Coordinates of C-alpha atoms in Angstrom, one line a residue:
M230 CA 164.0 107.7 109.4
S231 CA 165.1 105.1 111.9
T232 CA 168.5 106.7 112.1
W233 CA 166.8 110.0 113.1
F234 CA 164.8 108.3 115.9
E235 CA 167.8 106.5 117.2
R236 CA 169.7 109.8 117.3
Q237 CA 166.9 111.6 119.2
L238 CA 166.5 108.8 121.7
S239 CA 170.3 108.8 122.4
S240 CA 170.1 112.6 122.9
H241 CA 170.8 113.6 126.6
Q242 CA 168.4 116.6 126.3
V243 CA 165.5 114.4 125.2
Q244 CA 166.1 112.0 128.0
L245 CA 166.0 114.8 130.5
T246 CA 162.8 116.1 129.0
A247 CA 161.1 112.7 129.1
T248 CA 162.2 112.1 132.7
A249 CA 160.8 115.5 133.7
L250 CA 157.5 114.8 131.9
V251 CA 157.0 111.4 133.6
S252 CA 157.9 112.8 137.0
G253 CA 155.4 115.6 136.5
I254 CA 152.6 113.2 135.6
T255 CA 153.4 111.0 138.6
V256 CA 153.4 113.9 141.0
A257 CA 150.2 115.3 139.6
G258 CA 148.6 111.9 140.0
L259 CA 149.7 111.6 143.6
I260 CA 148.4 115.1 144.3
Y261 CA 145.0 114.6 142.7
G262 CA 144.7 111.1 144.3
G263 CA 145.4 112.6 147.7
Q264 CA 142.9 115.3 147.2
S265 CA 140.2 112.8 146.1
I266 CA 140.9 110.7 149.3
R267 CA 140.7 113.8 151.5
R268 CA 137.4 114.8 149.8
R269 CA 136.0 111.4 150.3
V270 CA 137.0 111.4 154.0
A271 CA 135.6 114.9 154.4
T272 CA 132.3 113.9 152.8
D273 CA 132.0 110.8 155.0
Q274 CA 132.7 113.0 158.1
L275 CA 130.1 115.5 156.9
K276 CA 127.4 112.8 156.4
A277 CA 128.2 111.3 159.8
S278 CA 127.7 114.7 161.4
I279 CA 124.2 115.0 160.1
P280 CA 121.7 113.8 162.8
P281 CA 118.9 111.3 162.0
L282 CA 115.5 112.8 161.1
D283 CA 113.2 113.0 164.1
E284 CA 111.0 115.6 165.9
E285 CA 114.1 117.6 166.9
H286 CA 115.8 117.4 163.5
Q287 CA 113.3 117.6 160.7
G288 CA 114.1 117.4 157.0
Q289 CA 112.9 119.7 154.3
R290 CA 112.3 119.1 150.6
L291 CA 114.6 120.9 148.2
T292 CA 113.5 122.9 145.2
D293 CA 114.3 121.8 141.6
F294 CA 117.5 124.0 141.8
G295 CA 118.7 122.4 145.0
G296 CA 117.7 125.2 147.3
A297 CA 115.4 125.1 150.4
F298 CA 111.8 126.0 150.1
P299 CA 110.9 129.1 152.0
I300 CA 108.9 128.3 155.2
S301 CA 105.3 129.2 154.7
S302 CA 103.3 131.2 157.2
T303 CA 101.0 128.1 157.5
A304 CA 103.8 125.9 158.6
K305 CA 105.1 128.5 161.0
E306 CA 101.6 128.8 162.5
E307 CA 101.3 125.1 163.0
E308 CA 104.6 125.0 164.7
R309 CA 103.5 127.9 167.0
V310 CA 100.3 126.1 167.8
A311 CA 102.0 122.8 168.5
A312 CA 104.5 124.6 170.8
L313 CA 101.8 126.4 172.6
A314 CA 99.8 123.2 173.1
G315 CA 102.9 121.4 174.4
R316 CA 103.4 124.1 177.0
A317 CA 99.7 124.3 177.9
Q318 CA 99.4 120.6 178.4
Q319 CA 102.4 120.9 180.8
G320 CA 100.5 123.5 182.8
D321 CA 102.2 126.5 181.3
Y322 CA 98.9 128.3 180.4
D323 CA 97.0 131.0 182.2
D324 CA 94.0 129.5 184.0
A325 CA 92.2 132.8 183.7
L326 CA 92.2 132.5 179.9
I327 CA 90.7 129.0 180.1
D328 CA 88.0 130.2 182.5
E329 CA 87.2 133.1 180.1
Q330 CA 87.0 130.9 177.1
L331 CA 84.7 128.4 178.9
T332 CA 82.7 130.9 180.9
R333 CA 79.4 130.3 179.0
T334 CA 79.6 126.6 179.6
A335 CA 80.5 127.1 183.2
S336 CA 77.6 129.5 183.7
F337 CA 75.2 127.0 182.2
L338 CA 76.3 123.9 184.2
T339 CA 77.2 125.8 187.4
K340 CA 80.7 125.6 188.9
P341 CA 80.4 122.1 190.7
R342 CA 79.1 120.4 187.5
F343 CA 81.6 122.3 185.3
Q344 CA 84.5 121.1 187.4
I345 CA 83.3 117.5 186.9
L346 CA 83.3 118.1 183.2
R347 CA 86.8 119.7 183.2
S348 CA 88.3 116.6 184.9
S349 CA 86.5 114.1 182.8
F350 CA 88.1 111.5 180.4
V351 CA 86.2 110.5 177.2
I352 CA 87.1 108.1 174.5
V353 CA 85.8 108.6 170.9
V354 CA 86.0 105.6 168.6
G355 CA 85.5 106.6 165.0
L356 CA 86.6 110.0 163.7
G357 CA 84.4 110.5 160.6
G358 CA 81.6 113.0 160.3
V359 CA 79.8 112.1 163.6
G360 CA 83.0 111.4 165.6
S361 CA 84.8 114.5 164.6
H362 CA 81.9 116.9 165.3
C363 CA 81.3 115.1 168.6
T364 CA 85.0 115.5 169.6
S365 CA 85.1 119.1 168.6
A366 CA 82.0 119.8 170.8
L367 CA 83.5 117.9 173.8
A368 CA 86.8 119.7 173.6
R369 CA 85.3 123.1 173.2
S370 CA 82.9 122.5 176.1
G371 CA 85.7 121.7 178.6
V372 CA 86.5 117.9 178.5
S373 CA 90.3 117.9 179.4
H374 CA 91.3 114.3 178.5
I375 CA 90.3 112.8 175.1
R376 CA 91.5 109.5 173.5
L377 CA 90.8 109.2 169.8
I378 CA 90.7 105.8 168.1
D379 CA 90.4 105.4 164.3
F380 CA 92.4 103.4 161.7
D381 CA 91.4 105.6 158.7
Q382 CA 92.8 108.6 156.9
V383 CA 91.2 111.8 155.8
T384 CA 89.9 111.4 152.2
L385 CA 88.8 114.1 149.7
S386 CA 85.2 112.8 149.8
S387 CA 85.0 113.0 153.6
L388 CA 85.5 116.8 153.6
N389 CA 81.8 117.3 153.0
R390 CA 81.0 116.2 156.6
H391 CA 84.2 116.3 158.6
A392 CA 84.3 118.9 161.4
V393 CA 87.9 120.2 161.1
A394 CA 89.7 118.5 158.2
T395 CA 91.1 120.7 155.3
L396 CA 92.5 119.8 151.9
A397 CA 96.0 119.8 153.5
D398 CA 94.9 117.0 155.8
V399 CA 93.9 114.6 153.0
G400 CA 95.9 111.4 153.3
T401 CA 96.8 112.0 157.0
P402 CA 95.4 109.9 159.9
K403 CA 92.1 111.2 161.1
V404 CA 93.1 111.0 164.8
Q405 CA 96.1 113.3 164.2
C406 CA 94.1 115.7 162.0
V407 CA 91.5 116.2 164.7
R408 CA 94.1 116.7 167.4
K409 CA 96.2 119.1 165.4
R410 CA 93.2 121.3 164.4
L411 CA 91.6 121.4 167.8
E412 CA 94.9 122.2 169.5
A413 CA 94.6 125.6 167.8
V414 CA 91.3 126.1 169.7
V415 CA 91.8 124.3 173.0
P416 CA 95.6 123.9 173.5
W417 CA 95.2 122.7 177.1
V418 CA 93.3 119.5 176.2
H419 CA 95.3 116.3 176.6
W420 CA 95.1 113.9 173.7
Q421 CA 95.9 110.3 173.1
C422 CA 95.8 109.4 169.4
L423 CA 95.6 105.7 168.5
N424 CA 95.7 105.1 164.7
E425 CA 94.3 101.6 164.7
V426 CA 91.2 99.5 164.3
W427 CA 89.0 98.7 167.2
R428 CA 89.2 95.0 168.0
E429 CA 87.8 93.2 171.1
D430 CA 91.2 91.5 171.8
K431 CA 92.7 95.1 172.1
G432 CA 89.9 96.3 174.4
Q433 CA 91.8 96.4 177.6
R434 CA 94.5 98.6 176.1
L435 CA 92.3 100.8 173.9
L436 CA 89.7 101.5 176.5
G437 CA 92.0 101.3 179.5
A438 CA 92.7 104.0 182.1
W439 CA 94.5 107.2 181.3
G440 CA 98.1 106.9 182.3
S441 CA 99.9 104.0 183.8
G442 CA 98.9 102.1 186.9
N443 CA 95.6 103.0 188.5
G444 CA 94.9 105.9 186.2
R445 CA 91.5 107.5 185.5
R446 CA 89.0 105.2 183.9
P447 CA 87.0 106.6 181.0
D448 CA 83.8 108.5 182.1
Y449 CA 82.2 107.7 178.7
V450 CA 83.0 105.9 175.5
I451 CA 81.5 107.2 172.3
D452 CA 80.8 104.7 169.5
A453 CA 80.9 106.5 166.1
I454 CA 81.9 103.4 164.1
D455 CA 80.0 102.8 160.8
N456 CA 80.9 99.1 160.6
I457 CA 78.3 96.9 162.2
D458 CA 80.5 94.1 163.4
S459 CA 83.0 96.4 165.0
K460 CA 80.2 98.4 166.5
V461 CA 78.6 95.4 168.1
E462 CA 82.0 94.2 169.4
L463 CA 82.6 97.6 171.1
L464 CA 79.1 97.9 172.6
K465 CA 79.3 94.3 173.9
Y466 CA 82.7 94.8 175.4
C467 CA 81.6 98.0 177.2
H468 CA 78.4 96.5 178.5
K469 CA 80.3 93.4 179.7
N470 CA 83.0 95.5 181.5
G471 CA 80.7 98.1 183.0
I472 CA 82.0 101.0 180.8
K473 CA 79.5 103.7 180.0
V474 CA 79.0 103.9 176.3
V475 CA 76.6 105.8 173.9
S476 CA 76.3 104.7 170.3
S477 CA 75.5 106.7 167.2
M478 CA 73.4 104.9 164.7
G479 CA 73.3 105.7 160.9
A480 CA 73.3 109.3 159.7
G481 CA 73.7 108.2 156.0
C482 CA 70.6 108.6 153.8
K483 CA 69.0 110.8 156.5
S484 CA 67.8 114.4 155.9
D485 CA 65.3 115.2 158.7
P486 CA 67.0 116.7 161.8
T487 CA 63.7 116.7 163.7
S488 CA 63.6 112.9 163.6
I489 CA 66.7 112.4 165.7
F490 CA 66.2 111.0 169.2
V491 CA 68.1 109.5 172.1
A492 CA 66.8 106.3 173.7
D493 CA 67.8 103.0 175.0
I494 CA 68.7 100.6 172.1
S495 CA 65.7 98.4 173.1
A496 CA 63.4 101.4 172.3
S497 CA 65.0 102.5 169.0
I498 CA 62.7 102.1 166.1
E499 CA 62.7 102.5 162.3
D500 CA 66.5 102.7 162.0
P501 CA 68.0 99.9 159.9
L502 CA 71.5 100.2 161.6
S503 CA 69.9 100.3 165.0
R504 CA 67.7 97.3 164.3
T505 CA 70.6 95.2 163.0
T506 CA 72.8 96.2 165.9
R507 CA 70.1 95.4 168.3
R508 CA 69.5 92.0 166.9
K509 CA 73.2 91.1 167.0
L510 CA 73.5 92.4 170.5
K511 CA 70.6 90.2 171.6
L512 CA 72.4 87.2 170.2
A513 CA 75.3 88.2 172.4
G514 CA 73.0 88.4 175.5
V515 CA 72.7 92.2 175.5
S516 CA 69.1 93.5 175.0
E517 CA 69.1 96.9 176.8
G518 CA 71.2 99.3 178.8
I519 CA 72.9 101.1 175.9
P520 CA 71.8 104.6 174.9
V521 CA 71.8 105.3 171.2
V522 CA 71.2 108.3 169.0
Y523 CA 69.1 107.3 166.0
S524 CA 66.7 108.7 163.4
T525 CA 63.1 107.6 163.0
E526 CA 63.1 109.0 159.4
K527 CA 61.8 106.5 157.0
P528 CA 63.3 105.7 153.6
G529 CA 61.0 106.1 150.7
P530 CA 60.6 106.9 147.0
G531 CA 62.8 109.7 145.8
K532 CA 65.0 109.5 148.9
A533 CA 68.7 108.6 149.0
Q534 CA 69.7 105.0 149.2
L535 CA 72.9 102.9 149.5
L536 CA 74.5 103.2 146.1
P537 CA 75.2 99.8 144.4
L538 CA 78.6 98.9 143.0
P539 CA 79.1 99.3 139.3
E540 CA 78.4 96.1 137.3
E541 CA 81.9 96.0 136.1
E542 CA 83.2 95.6 139.7
F543 CA 81.0 92.5 140.2
L544 CA 82.3 91.0 137.0
K545 CA 85.9 91.3 138.3
G546 CA 85.0 89.2 141.3
K547 CA 86.2 89.5 144.9
V548 CA 84.1 92.5 145.6
D549 CA 85.2 92.4 149.3
E550 CA 88.7 93.5 148.3
L551 CA 87.3 97.0 147.4
S552 CA 86.8 97.8 151.1
A553 CA 89.4 99.5 153.2
L554 CA 89.6 96.5 155.5
P555 CA 88.1 93.0 155.6
D556 CA 84.4 93.0 156.6
F557 CA 84.1 96.8 156.0
R558 CA 81.6 98.1 153.6
A559 CA 82.7 98.7 150.0
R560 CA 79.6 100.5 148.7
I561 CA 79.1 104.2 148.9
L562 CA 76.6 105.5 151.5
P563 CA 75.1 108.9 150.4
V564 CA 75.5 111.4 153.2
L565 CA 74.1 114.9 153.5
G566 CA 76.9 116.7 155.3
T567 CA 74.7 118.4 157.9
M568 CA 73.3 115.2 159.3
P569 CA 76.5 113.6 160.8
A570 CA 77.2 116.9 162.4
I571 CA 73.8 117.0 164.1
F572 CA 74.2 113.3 165.2
G573 CA 77.7 114.2 166.6
Y574 CA 76.4 117.2 168.6
V575 CA 73.5 115.2 170.0
V576 CA 75.9 112.6 171.2
A577 CA 78.2 115.2 172.7
N578 CA 75.3 116.9 174.4
F579 CA 74.1 113.7 175.9
V580 CA 77.6 112.8 177.2
I581 CA 78.1 116.2 178.7
L582 CA 74.7 116.1 180.5
E583 CA 75.4 112.5 181.7
I584 CA 78.9 113.2 183.0
T585 CA 77.8 116.3 184.9
G586 CA 74.5 115.0 186.2
Y587 CA 72.6 117.8 184.6
P588 CA 68.8 117.0 184.6
H589 CA 67.7 115.6 181.2
E590 CA 65.4 113.2 179.6
S591 CA 66.9 110.7 177.1
G592 CA 64.6 111.0 174.2
S593 CA 61.3 109.5 173.0
G594 CA 61.8 106.0 174.2
K595 CA 61.6 106.8 177.9
G596 CA 58.1 108.1 178.3
R597 CA 56.5 106.1 175.5
E598 CA 57.5 102.6 176.2
K599 CA 54.6 102.2 178.7
M600 CA 52.3 103.8 176.1
Y601 CA 53.2 101.2 173.5
D602 CA 52.6 98.4 176.1
S603 CA 49.2 100.0 176.9
I604 CA 48.3 100.3 173.2
L605 CA 49.3 96.7 172.5
S606 CA 47.3 95.5 175.5
G607 CA 44.3 97.5 174.3
L608 CA 44.5 96.0 170.8
Q609 CA 44.7 92.5 172.2
G610 CA 41.6 93.2 174.2
L611 CA 39.8 94.5 171.2
E612 CA 40.6 91.4 169.1
E613 CA 39.4 89.2 171.9
R614 CA 36.1 91.1 172.2
L615 CA 35.5 91.0 168.5
A616 CA 36.2 87.2 168.4
R617 CA 33.8 86.6 171.3
D618 CA 31.1 88.6 169.7
A619 CA 31.6 86.5 166.6
G620 CA 31.0 83.3 168.6
Q621 CA 34.6 82.2 168.8
D622 CA 36.6 81.3 171.9
P623 CA 39.2 84.1 172.5
L624 CA 41.1 82.1 175.2
W625 CA 44.8 82.1 174.4
L626 CA 44.2 84.2 171.3
K627 CA 47.4 85.8 169.9
I628 CA 47.7 88.8 167.6
P629 CA 50.5 89.1 165.0
V630 CA 51.6 92.6 166.2
T631 CA 54.7 93.4 168.3
K632 CA 55.5 96.5 170.4
E633 CA 57.9 97.5 167.6
D634 CA 54.9 97.4 165.2
I635 CA 52.9 99.6 167.6
A636 CA 55.7 102.2 167.8
Y637 CA 56.1 102.1 164.0
L638 CA 52.3 102.7 163.4
V639 CA 51.9 105.3 166.1
E640 CA 55.0 107.3 165.5
E641 CA 55.7 106.9 161.8
T642 CA 52.4 106.2 160.1
F643 CA 50.1 108.4 162.2
R644 CA 52.6 110.9 163.5
G645 CA 51.7 110.3 167.1
K646 CA 48.2 111.7 166.7
S647 CA 44.6 110.6 166.4
V648 CA 43.3 110.6 162.8
V649 CA 40.0 111.9 164.2
S650 CA 40.8 114.7 166.5
G651 CA 44.6 115.1 166.1
L652 CA 45.0 114.7 169.9
P653 CA 48.4 113.2 170.9
T654 CA 47.3 111.7 174.3
R655 CA 45.6 108.5 175.5
L656 CA 46.1 106.9 172.1
A657 CA 44.9 103.5 170.9
L658 CA 45.0 101.4 167.7
T659 CA 41.8 99.9 166.3
R660 CA 40.6 98.3 163.1
W661 CA 39.3 100.9 160.6
R662 CA 36.8 98.7 158.9
K663 CA 34.8 95.6 159.7
P664 CA 36.3 92.6 157.9
K665 CA 34.3 91.6 154.8
D666 CA 34.3 87.9 155.7
G667 CA 33.7 88.6 159.4
Y668 CA 36.0 88.2 162.4
K669 CA 37.6 84.8 162.2
V670 CA 40.3 83.2 164.3
D671 CA 43.0 81.1 162.5
Q672 CA 43.1 77.7 164.2
R673 CA 44.8 75.6 161.6
W674 CA 47.5 74.5 163.9
D675 CA 46.8 72.6 167.1
G676 CA 47.5 74.5 170.2
Q677 CA 47.7 77.9 168.4
K678 CA 45.1 80.4 167.4
F679 CA 45.6 83.9 166.3
S680 CA 43.8 86.9 164.9
K681 CA 44.2 87.8 161.2
V682 CA 44.5 91.5 161.9
Q683 CA 47.2 93.2 159.8
L684 CA 49.1 96.5 160.3
Q685 CA 47.4 98.0 157.3
D686 CA 44.0 97.4 159.0
L687 CA 44.7 99.6 162.0
V688 CA 44.3 103.3 162.6
C689 CA 45.3 105.6 165.6
M690 CA 42.6 107.2 167.7
T691 CA 42.2 108.3 171.3
K692 CA 40.8 105.6 173.7
E693 CA 37.5 107.4 173.9
E694 CA 37.2 107.7 170.1
A695 CA 38.3 104.0 169.7
A696 CA 35.5 102.9 172.1
T697 CA 32.9 104.8 170.1
H698 CA 34.4 103.5 166.8
E699 CA 34.1 99.9 168.1
K700 CA 30.5 100.4 169.0
E701 CA 29.3 102.2 165.9
V702 CA 31.5 100.8 163.1
L703 CA 33.1 97.5 164.1
K704 CA 30.0 96.2 166.0
G705 CA 27.4 98.4 164.4
E706 CA 26.3 98.8 160.8
K707 CA 27.9 102.2 160.0
P708 CA 30.8 102.2 157.5
P709 CA 33.5 104.7 158.2
E710 CA 32.5 106.8 155.2
V711 CA 29.1 107.4 156.8
F712 CA 30.2 107.8 160.4
Y713 CA 33.1 110.2 159.8
D714 CA 33.6 113.5 158.0
V715 CA 35.2 113.4 154.5
D716 CA 38.4 115.0 155.9
V717 CA 39.0 112.1 158.4
V718 CA 38.3 109.5 155.7
Q719 CA 40.7 111.1 153.3
L720 CA 43.4 111.4 156.0
V721 CA 43.1 107.7 156.8
D722 CA 43.4 106.8 153.1
K723 CA 46.5 109.0 152.8
R724 CA 48.2 107.4 155.9
Q725 CA 47.4 103.9 154.7
R726 CA 48.8 104.6 151.3
E727 CA 52.0 106.0 152.9
E728 CA 52.2 102.9 155.2
Q729 CA 52.0 100.7 152.1
Q730 CA 55.1 102.5 150.7
Y731 CA 57.0 102.5 154.0
R732 CA 56.3 98.7 154.5
R733 CA 58.6 98.0 151.6
Y734 CA 61.6 99.4 153.5
R735 CA 61.0 97.8 156.9

């Protein structure tokens, strides 16, 4: 066997074959190696030629088979709208089309006022239910410069009350969602979208002029924030810096659109958010001068309330970590989708009338403040007369009733009407019954004496009816059941039972 191998290896033909084979393998290796190097170089050059992704060069997701998805009609429409808005905001849009689209607003306001609105600059802080509807109304009415401020994103649960968001917008910033959707309606409106939280230390930048240098200052700031601390910071900053601002109070747990009013914050009543905001502002030295949109609707049995967190969340500890940001609420606030929209439109309506100087009255607080003062003064006088008739000194007598209490009783308990005649004018509050133990003044503390009258003791009548009631019932011998018809007595009993229920929620 070894001799055969030796003979083959010494064969000249075998040596030539082996040499050819080795040479072929070497050449093939060099060829394939060179091709690999050229492919690698070509690949690197190709990658280097691809521009980075930006607004001009946008990427697109591939299918499972490595192909490109077909461009949907929706995406094409959004691109068309964005392109149109870009041109319109540069002035490339027919003014006649704008005039035609806004002709009804212009006719209502008249041309001079409408031109003021068209050149106005409004800032909306908070783009939830209230803020989105407010922004939509302002843009559709003709406001040309709008700055949007909100840190949050569109969520699935917010679609029940948001003005323009769709399922496709879930997970996107609210400010961009509102801008994108409204550009399809009013492409000429100029937008500034700031996806961040309002903070007082950012105030100069967030609420600054439009444009660089001495740009246009905001004509109005709209507070649609649902966090009390941020709301108070914003209102305080605006008040301190002379920036006009209007604030929306709570739309959550509300269901009565007829109970929504506009008034100075000092006159807002029976709104928990308004009351808390008012108290915090007073601590900061601001007691009035801020218009607010609020509801006088009272909470009560069977009505929606702030939902508590599940017990298992409390057991986990660190409940604050459930909120989107520190100091923001973590619990769910039930909201009927129609109410934030109404709040938003009331705010927008107020701002439009204010900016243009259109004649208007700012709600219930304006004309009724003096009436509340008059009713409180009348009640003070009544208690002093009753004390004097009981043989007690009424000098420096005080009553445990505030102007807020007067507003609550007149507006909420007695619906702004007399229980006797139903008349809504020249109103007064008076005791309904003569006290069982007589009229006594509490003088247990030196230097202080006050009446023991309680809110549940009072009823609403006209001044003339109250004078007769004082003579016949409070100072006379006739009980109400004898002096009044059964209908009046039953109405008083009903209102007093209601007040007892409402008192639990004050």
